[in-house]
């Protein structure tokens, strides 16, 4: 049995990534400091608000595909963010009501609103763990996770818009490996990640504005993001700008260039 990390109080005096993202998504769970930081970045990166929505839309398409086509029934979503309907478990359980979902985030505000993530279908189950991705073993051994997921069966590990907050110095690649290693064949890694490949100047200015106010991070190239998938089978269409990942023909295609969006998405299977 492991102890949970101490939960710090919610600090509204400085911006937090979960609340800044909530602001871009037109959510209501953010404060003045978050709005100021979010607007500062949005002035430099006008595509960021639509980009946040397209990032959520990728999460929905990937989750639907995993539940409907790949038959996945267990999901571990790290860096969940403040609940935003539909949440991942609602998407998975709309396809397969017996889906089990564990959410994890290290921001106390996400914990505060986590009740909205626990509205499971009767056949399925959801749980929330206040956890830091930099402590993967603690998360994998937490009682909430162990009571919800069977790690002997495939799990879709989603790290959506999370890994650009983890620098190489903090061991980003090793952390992903330590999360994937205990999962069996047939598990999946789902991720999105900001990139400067299409507009290096824009993303340099975005990084400066974001990292000087919100949190540290690292923008990565296609090759660097693809390294997270090493040893896995990357599904078609590969690592692409997120609205290009298996677009839903029944939905209108967004009016945004790759440079304006600048977020890669990919899904890979553990052989
Ligand atoms: C941009 S939001 C993405 C939310 C959601 N995954 C999505 O894509 O819609 C990033 C989330 O990662 C969380 N996060 C950042 N660093 C983390 C860490 N070290 N451990 C766990 N969560 C973290 C933040 O609190 C925030 O909720």
Short mmCIF file of C-alpha atoms and ligand atoms in Angstrom, two decimals:
data_model
loop_
_atom_site.label_atom_id
_atom_site.label_comp_id
_atom_site.label_asym_id
_atom_site.label_seq_id
_atom_site.Cartn_x
_atom_site.Cartn_y
_atom_site.Cartn_z
CA UNK A 1 0.00 0.00 0.00
CA UNK A 2 1.40 3.42 -0.94
CA UNK A 3 0.56 6.80 0.51
CA UNK A 4 -0.83 9.52 -1.73
CA UNK A 5 1.29 12.63 -2.28
CA UNK A 6 0.29 15.54 -0.03
CA UNK A 7 -2.39 17.66 -1.66
CA UNK A 8 -1.38 21.32 -1.73
CA UNK A 9 -4.04 24.00 -1.33
CA UNK A 10 -5.42 25.58 -4.50
CA UNK A 11 -3.27 28.63 -5.25
CA UNK A 12 -5.33 31.14 -7.21
CA UNK A 13 -2.61 33.79 -7.19
CA UNK A 14 -0.67 32.22 -10.04
CA UNK A 15 -1.76 30.46 -13.23
CA UNK A 16 -1.99 26.65 -13.38
CA UNK A 17 -1.90 24.62 -16.59
CA UNK A 18 -5.24 22.85 -15.92
CA UNK A 19 -7.04 26.17 -15.34
CA UNK A 20 -5.35 27.96 -18.25
CA UNK A 21 -6.51 25.10 -20.51
CA UNK A 22 -10.00 25.32 -18.97
CA UNK A 23 -10.05 29.02 -19.90
CA UNK A 24 -9.14 28.22 -23.53
CA UNK A 25 -11.99 25.70 -23.57
CA UNK A 26 -14.42 28.38 -22.31
CA UNK A 27 -14.70 26.58 -18.97
CA UNK A 28 -15.71 28.27 -15.73
CA UNK A 29 -13.15 26.78 -13.36
CA UNK A 30 -10.36 29.31 -13.74
CA UNK A 31 -9.27 32.48 -11.97
CA UNK A 32 -8.01 35.93 -12.91
CA UNK A 33 -4.34 34.87 -12.98
CA UNK A 34 -5.22 31.98 -15.32
CA UNK A 35 -7.23 34.20 -17.65
CA UNK A 36 -4.40 36.75 -17.86
CA UNK A 37 -1.83 34.06 -18.71
CA UNK A 38 -4.20 32.32 -21.14
CA UNK A 39 -4.97 35.57 -22.99
CA UNK A 40 -1.29 36.46 -23.13
CA UNK A 41 -0.54 33.17 -24.88
CA UNK A 42 -3.65 33.45 -27.09
CA UNK A 43 -2.52 36.86 -28.36
CA UNK A 44 0.71 35.24 -29.56
CA UNK A 45 -0.94 31.93 -30.63
CA UNK A 46 -4.40 32.76 -32.02
CA UNK A 47 -5.04 29.07 -32.85
CA UNK A 48 -4.78 27.95 -29.25
CA UNK A 49 -8.49 28.07 -28.33
CA UNK A 50 -9.64 26.13 -31.39
CA UNK A 51 -6.57 23.93 -30.89
CA UNK A 52 -7.72 23.04 -27.35
CA UNK A 53 -11.12 22.02 -28.75
CA UNK A 54 -9.50 19.96 -31.50
CA UNK A 55 -7.29 18.30 -28.91
CA UNK A 56 -10.46 17.24 -27.03
CA UNK A 57 -12.02 16.09 -30.30
CA UNK A 58 -8.98 13.86 -30.90
CA UNK A 59 -9.42 12.38 -27.40
CA UNK A 60 -13.03 11.53 -28.27
CA UNK A 61 -12.17 9.93 -31.66
CA UNK A 62 -9.24 7.95 -30.27
CA UNK A 63 -11.25 6.73 -27.26
CA UNK A 64 -14.20 5.75 -29.45
CA UNK A 65 -11.88 3.85 -31.79
CA UNK A 66 -10.16 2.05 -28.91
CA UNK A 67 -13.47 0.98 -27.36
CA UNK A 68 -15.31 0.18 -30.61
CA UNK A 69 -12.61 -1.18 -32.91
CA UNK A 70 -9.77 -2.33 -30.65
CA UNK A 71 -12.04 -3.75 -27.96
CA UNK A 72 -10.21 -1.93 -25.15
CA UNK A 73 -12.17 -1.88 -21.89
CA UNK A 74 -9.62 -0.31 -19.53
CA UNK A 75 -8.31 3.25 -19.71
CA UNK A 76 -5.70 5.10 -17.65
CA UNK A 77 -5.86 8.82 -18.36
CA UNK A 78 -2.99 10.83 -16.85
CA UNK A 79 -3.11 14.62 -16.88
CA UNK A 80 -6.90 14.48 -17.04
CA UNK A 81 -7.58 18.17 -16.58
CA UNK A 82 -10.68 19.80 -15.15
CA UNK A 83 -13.74 17.76 -16.18
CA UNK A 84 -15.10 18.83 -19.59
CA UNK A 85 -18.09 17.01 -21.03
CA UNK A 86 -17.94 14.55 -22.56
CA UNK A 87 -15.17 13.17 -20.39
CA UNK A 88 -13.19 10.14 -21.51
CA UNK A 89 -15.26 7.61 -19.52
CA UNK A 90 -18.48 8.97 -21.03
CA UNK A 91 -17.08 8.45 -24.54
CA UNK A 92 -15.77 4.95 -23.76
CA UNK A 93 -18.90 3.88 -21.87
CA UNK A 94 -21.19 5.20 -24.62
CA UNK A 95 -19.55 2.53 -26.82
CA UNK A 96 -18.84 -0.12 -24.19
CA UNK A 97 -20.72 0.45 -20.90
CA UNK A 98 -18.44 -1.97 -19.07
CA UNK A 99 -15.38 0.25 -19.65
CA UNK A 100 -13.26 0.99 -16.60
CA UNK A 101 -11.43 4.29 -16.39
CA UNK A 102 -8.85 5.64 -13.95
CA UNK A 103 -8.11 9.34 -14.08
CA UNK A 104 -5.02 10.95 -12.57
CA UNK A 105 -3.81 14.52 -12.25
CA UNK A 106 -1.54 16.39 -9.85
CA UNK A 107 -3.50 19.64 -9.71
CA UNK A 108 -5.66 20.06 -6.59
CA UNK A 109 -8.33 21.86 -8.61
CA UNK A 110 -8.86 18.73 -10.70
CA UNK A 111 -9.31 16.75 -7.49
CA UNK A 112 -11.86 19.32 -6.34
CA UNK A 113 -14.00 18.71 -9.42
CA UNK A 114 -13.23 14.98 -9.71
CA UNK A 115 -16.76 14.03 -8.64
CA UNK A 116 -17.85 14.74 -12.23
CA UNK A 117 -15.46 12.00 -13.36
CA UNK A 118 -17.00 9.39 -11.10
CA UNK A 119 -20.39 9.21 -12.82
CA UNK A 120 -19.79 5.74 -14.16
CA UNK A 121 -22.27 3.53 -15.95
CA UNK A 122 -23.57 0.69 -13.76
CA UNK A 123 -21.63 -1.91 -15.76
CA UNK A 124 -18.34 0.01 -15.70
CA UNK A 125 -16.32 1.81 -13.11
CA UNK A 126 -14.33 5.04 -12.76
CA UNK A 127 -11.81 6.22 -10.19
CA UNK A 128 -9.74 9.31 -9.62
CA UNK A 129 -6.20 9.37 -8.20
CA UNK A 130 -4.44 12.54 -7.15
CA UNK A 131 -1.02 11.61 -8.53
CA UNK A 132 2.03 12.99 -10.23
CA UNK A 133 3.16 11.34 -13.46
CA UNK A 134 6.74 11.70 -12.24
CA UNK A 135 5.92 8.98 -9.66
CA UNK A 136 4.59 6.24 -12.00
CA UNK A 137 4.98 3.36 -9.55
CA UNK A 138 2.97 5.18 -6.88
CA UNK A 139 0.17 5.69 -9.37
CA UNK A 140 0.25 2.12 -10.66
CA UNK A 141 0.21 0.74 -7.13
CA UNK A 142 -2.48 3.06 -5.76
CA UNK A 143 -5.47 1.22 -4.28
CA UNK A 144 -7.90 3.20 -6.46
CA UNK A 145 -6.15 2.03 -9.60
CA UNK A 146 -5.72 -1.56 -8.43
CA UNK A 147 -9.39 -1.80 -7.46
CA UNK A 148 -10.47 -0.51 -10.87
CA UNK A 149 -8.04 -1.87 -13.45
CA UNK A 150 -6.72 -5.37 -13.98
CA UNK A 151 -3.16 -4.81 -15.16
CA UNK A 152 -3.12 -8.33 -16.55
CA UNK A 153 -5.47 -7.14 -19.29
CA UNK A 154 -4.83 -4.43 -21.94
CA UNK A 155 -5.03 -0.81 -20.88
CA UNK A 156 -5.12 2.30 -23.05
CA UNK A 157 -2.72 4.76 -21.42
CA UNK A 158 -3.61 8.27 -22.46
CA UNK A 159 -1.29 11.20 -21.89
CA UNK A 160 -3.09 13.86 -23.85
CA UNK A 161 -1.52 17.32 -23.84
CA UNK A 162 0.65 16.23 -20.91
CA UNK A 163 4.13 15.27 -22.10
CA UNK A 164 5.12 18.78 -23.21
CA UNK A 165 5.11 19.66 -19.49
CA UNK A 166 7.82 17.08 -18.86
CA UNK A 167 11.33 18.01 -19.91
CA UNK A 168 14.00 15.51 -20.91
CA UNK A 169 15.82 16.44 -17.68
CA UNK A 170 12.80 15.22 -15.70
CA UNK A 171 13.05 11.91 -17.54
CA UNK A 172 9.98 12.18 -19.79
CA UNK A 173 10.89 9.14 -21.93
CA UNK A 174 11.76 6.99 -18.95
CA UNK A 175 8.47 7.88 -17.22
CA UNK A 176 6.43 6.75 -20.22
CA UNK A 177 8.44 3.52 -20.36
CA UNK A 178 7.86 2.85 -16.64
CA UNK A 179 4.13 3.27 -17.17
CA UNK A 180 4.01 1.06 -20.26
CA UNK A 181 6.34 -1.71 -19.09
CA UNK A 182 3.88 -3.30 -16.62
CA UNK A 183 1.04 -3.24 -19.19
CA UNK A 184 0.41 -6.36 -21.29
CA UNK A 185 0.52 -6.81 -25.04
CA UNK A 186 -2.53 -5.25 -26.68
CA UNK A 187 -2.25 -2.11 -24.52
CA UNK A 188 -2.12 1.30 -26.20
CA UNK A 189 -0.38 4.65 -25.80
CA UNK A 190 -2.43 7.69 -26.83
CA UNK A 191 -0.86 11.13 -26.79
CA UNK A 192 -0.88 14.66 -28.07
CA UNK A 193 2.08 17.02 -27.88
CA UNK A 194 2.87 20.62 -28.88
CA UNK A 195 5.47 21.08 -31.62
CA UNK A 196 7.47 23.86 -33.23
CA UNK A 197 7.95 21.92 -36.49
CA UNK A 198 5.58 24.08 -38.52
CA UNK A 199 6.30 27.54 -37.09
CA UNK A 200 9.44 27.60 -34.95
CA UNK A 201 9.29 31.34 -34.34
CA UNK A 202 5.66 31.25 -33.14
CA UNK A 203 6.28 28.32 -30.79
CA UNK A 204 9.42 29.91 -29.36
CA UNK A 205 7.38 32.95 -28.41
CA UNK A 206 4.55 30.77 -27.07
CA UNK A 207 6.99 28.73 -24.97
CA UNK A 208 8.54 31.89 -23.55
CA UNK A 209 5.14 33.36 -22.64
CA UNK A 210 3.81 30.08 -21.22
CA UNK A 211 6.88 28.94 -19.37
CA UNK A 212 7.58 32.34 -17.83
CA UNK A 213 4.07 32.46 -16.34
CA UNK A 214 2.56 28.97 -16.03
CA UNK A 215 4.99 26.06 -15.89
CA UNK A 216 8.12 24.64 -17.43
CA UNK A 217 7.92 22.40 -20.45
CA UNK A 218 9.50 21.23 -23.66
CA UNK A 219 8.22 21.53 -27.19
CA UNK A 220 9.30 18.53 -29.28
CA UNK A 221 9.80 17.75 -32.98
CA UNK A 222 8.08 14.91 -34.83
CA UNK A 223 11.13 12.68 -34.32
CA UNK A 224 11.29 13.53 -30.62
CA UNK A 225 7.57 12.87 -30.05
CA UNK A 226 7.82 9.63 -32.08
CA UNK A 227 10.46 8.43 -29.58
CA UNK A 228 7.68 8.06 -26.98
CA UNK A 229 6.29 5.30 -29.23
CA UNK A 230 9.56 3.36 -29.51
CA UNK A 231 8.92 -0.39 -29.40
CA UNK A 232 5.20 0.13 -30.14
CA UNK A 233 3.24 -0.21 -33.39
CA UNK A 234 2.13 3.25 -34.46
CA UNK A 235 -1.35 3.11 -35.99
CA UNK A 236 -2.25 4.80 -39.25
CA UNK A 237 -2.06 7.65 -40.06
CA UNK A 238 0.99 7.91 -37.77
CA UNK A 239 1.98 10.98 -35.83
CA UNK A 240 0.00 13.82 -37.41
CA UNK A 241 -1.44 17.19 -36.48
CA UNK A 242 -4.30 16.26 -34.21
CA UNK A 243 -7.31 17.10 -36.43
CA UNK A 244 -5.78 14.88 -39.15
CA UNK A 245 -5.90 11.77 -36.98
CA UNK A 246 -8.78 9.71 -38.42
CA UNK A 247 -11.13 12.69 -38.91
CA UNK A 248 -14.81 11.92 -38.52
CA UNK A 249 -16.36 12.43 -42.00
CA UNK A 250 -19.65 13.38 -40.35
CA UNK A 251 -18.04 16.37 -38.61
CA UNK A 252 -17.10 19.61 -40.39
CA UNK A 253 -13.36 19.95 -40.90
CA UNK A 254 -11.85 22.86 -38.95
CA UNK A 255 -10.51 25.91 -40.71
CA UNK A 256 -6.99 25.83 -39.26
CA UNK A 257 -3.51 25.25 -40.69
CA UNK A 258 -0.99 22.79 -39.28
CA UNK A 259 1.13 25.76 -38.16
CA UNK A 260 -1.81 27.40 -36.37
CA UNK A 261 -2.57 24.17 -34.52
CA UNK A 262 0.98 22.85 -33.94
CA UNK A 263 -0.11 19.85 -31.84
CA UNK A 264 0.77 16.29 -32.86
CA UNK A 265 -1.41 13.29 -32.04
CA UNK A 266 -0.76 9.57 -32.28
CA UNK A 267 -1.94 6.19 -31.05
CA UNK A 268 0.25 3.08 -30.84
CA UNK A 269 -0.27 -0.54 -29.79
CA UNK A 270 2.05 -2.52 -27.56
CA UNK A 271 2.94 -5.72 -29.48
C1 LIG B 1 -3.43 20.88 -20.95
S1 LIG B 1 -4.20 19.92 -19.68
C2 LIG B 1 -4.78 18.53 -20.63
C3 LIG B 1 -6.08 17.95 -20.10
C4 LIG B 1 -6.61 16.75 -20.89
N1 LIG B 1 -5.66 15.65 -20.90
C5 LIG B 1 -6.93 17.12 -22.32
O1 LIG B 1 -6.05 16.96 -23.17
O2 LIG B 1 -8.03 17.60 -22.60
C6 LIG B 1 -2.77 19.20 -18.86
C7 LIG B 1 -3.09 18.53 -17.55
O3 LIG B 1 -1.91 17.84 -17.11
C8 LIG B 1 -1.81 18.00 -15.70
N2 LIG B 1 -0.40 17.81 -15.31
C9 LIG B 1 0.65 18.60 -15.59
N3 LIG B 1 1.78 18.10 -15.05
C10 LIG B 1 1.41 16.94 -14.42
C11 LIG B 1 2.12 15.98 -13.66
N4 LIG B 1 3.44 16.11 -13.42
N5 LIG B 1 1.44 14.92 -13.17
C12 LIG B 1 0.11 14.79 -13.38
N6 LIG B 1 -0.62 15.69 -14.08
C13 LIG B 1 0.02 16.75 -14.59
C14 LIG B 1 -2.30 19.42 -15.44
O4 LIG B 1 -2.70 19.60 -14.09
C15 LIG B 1 -3.46 19.51 -16.42
O5 LIG B 1 -4.66 19.12 -15.84
#
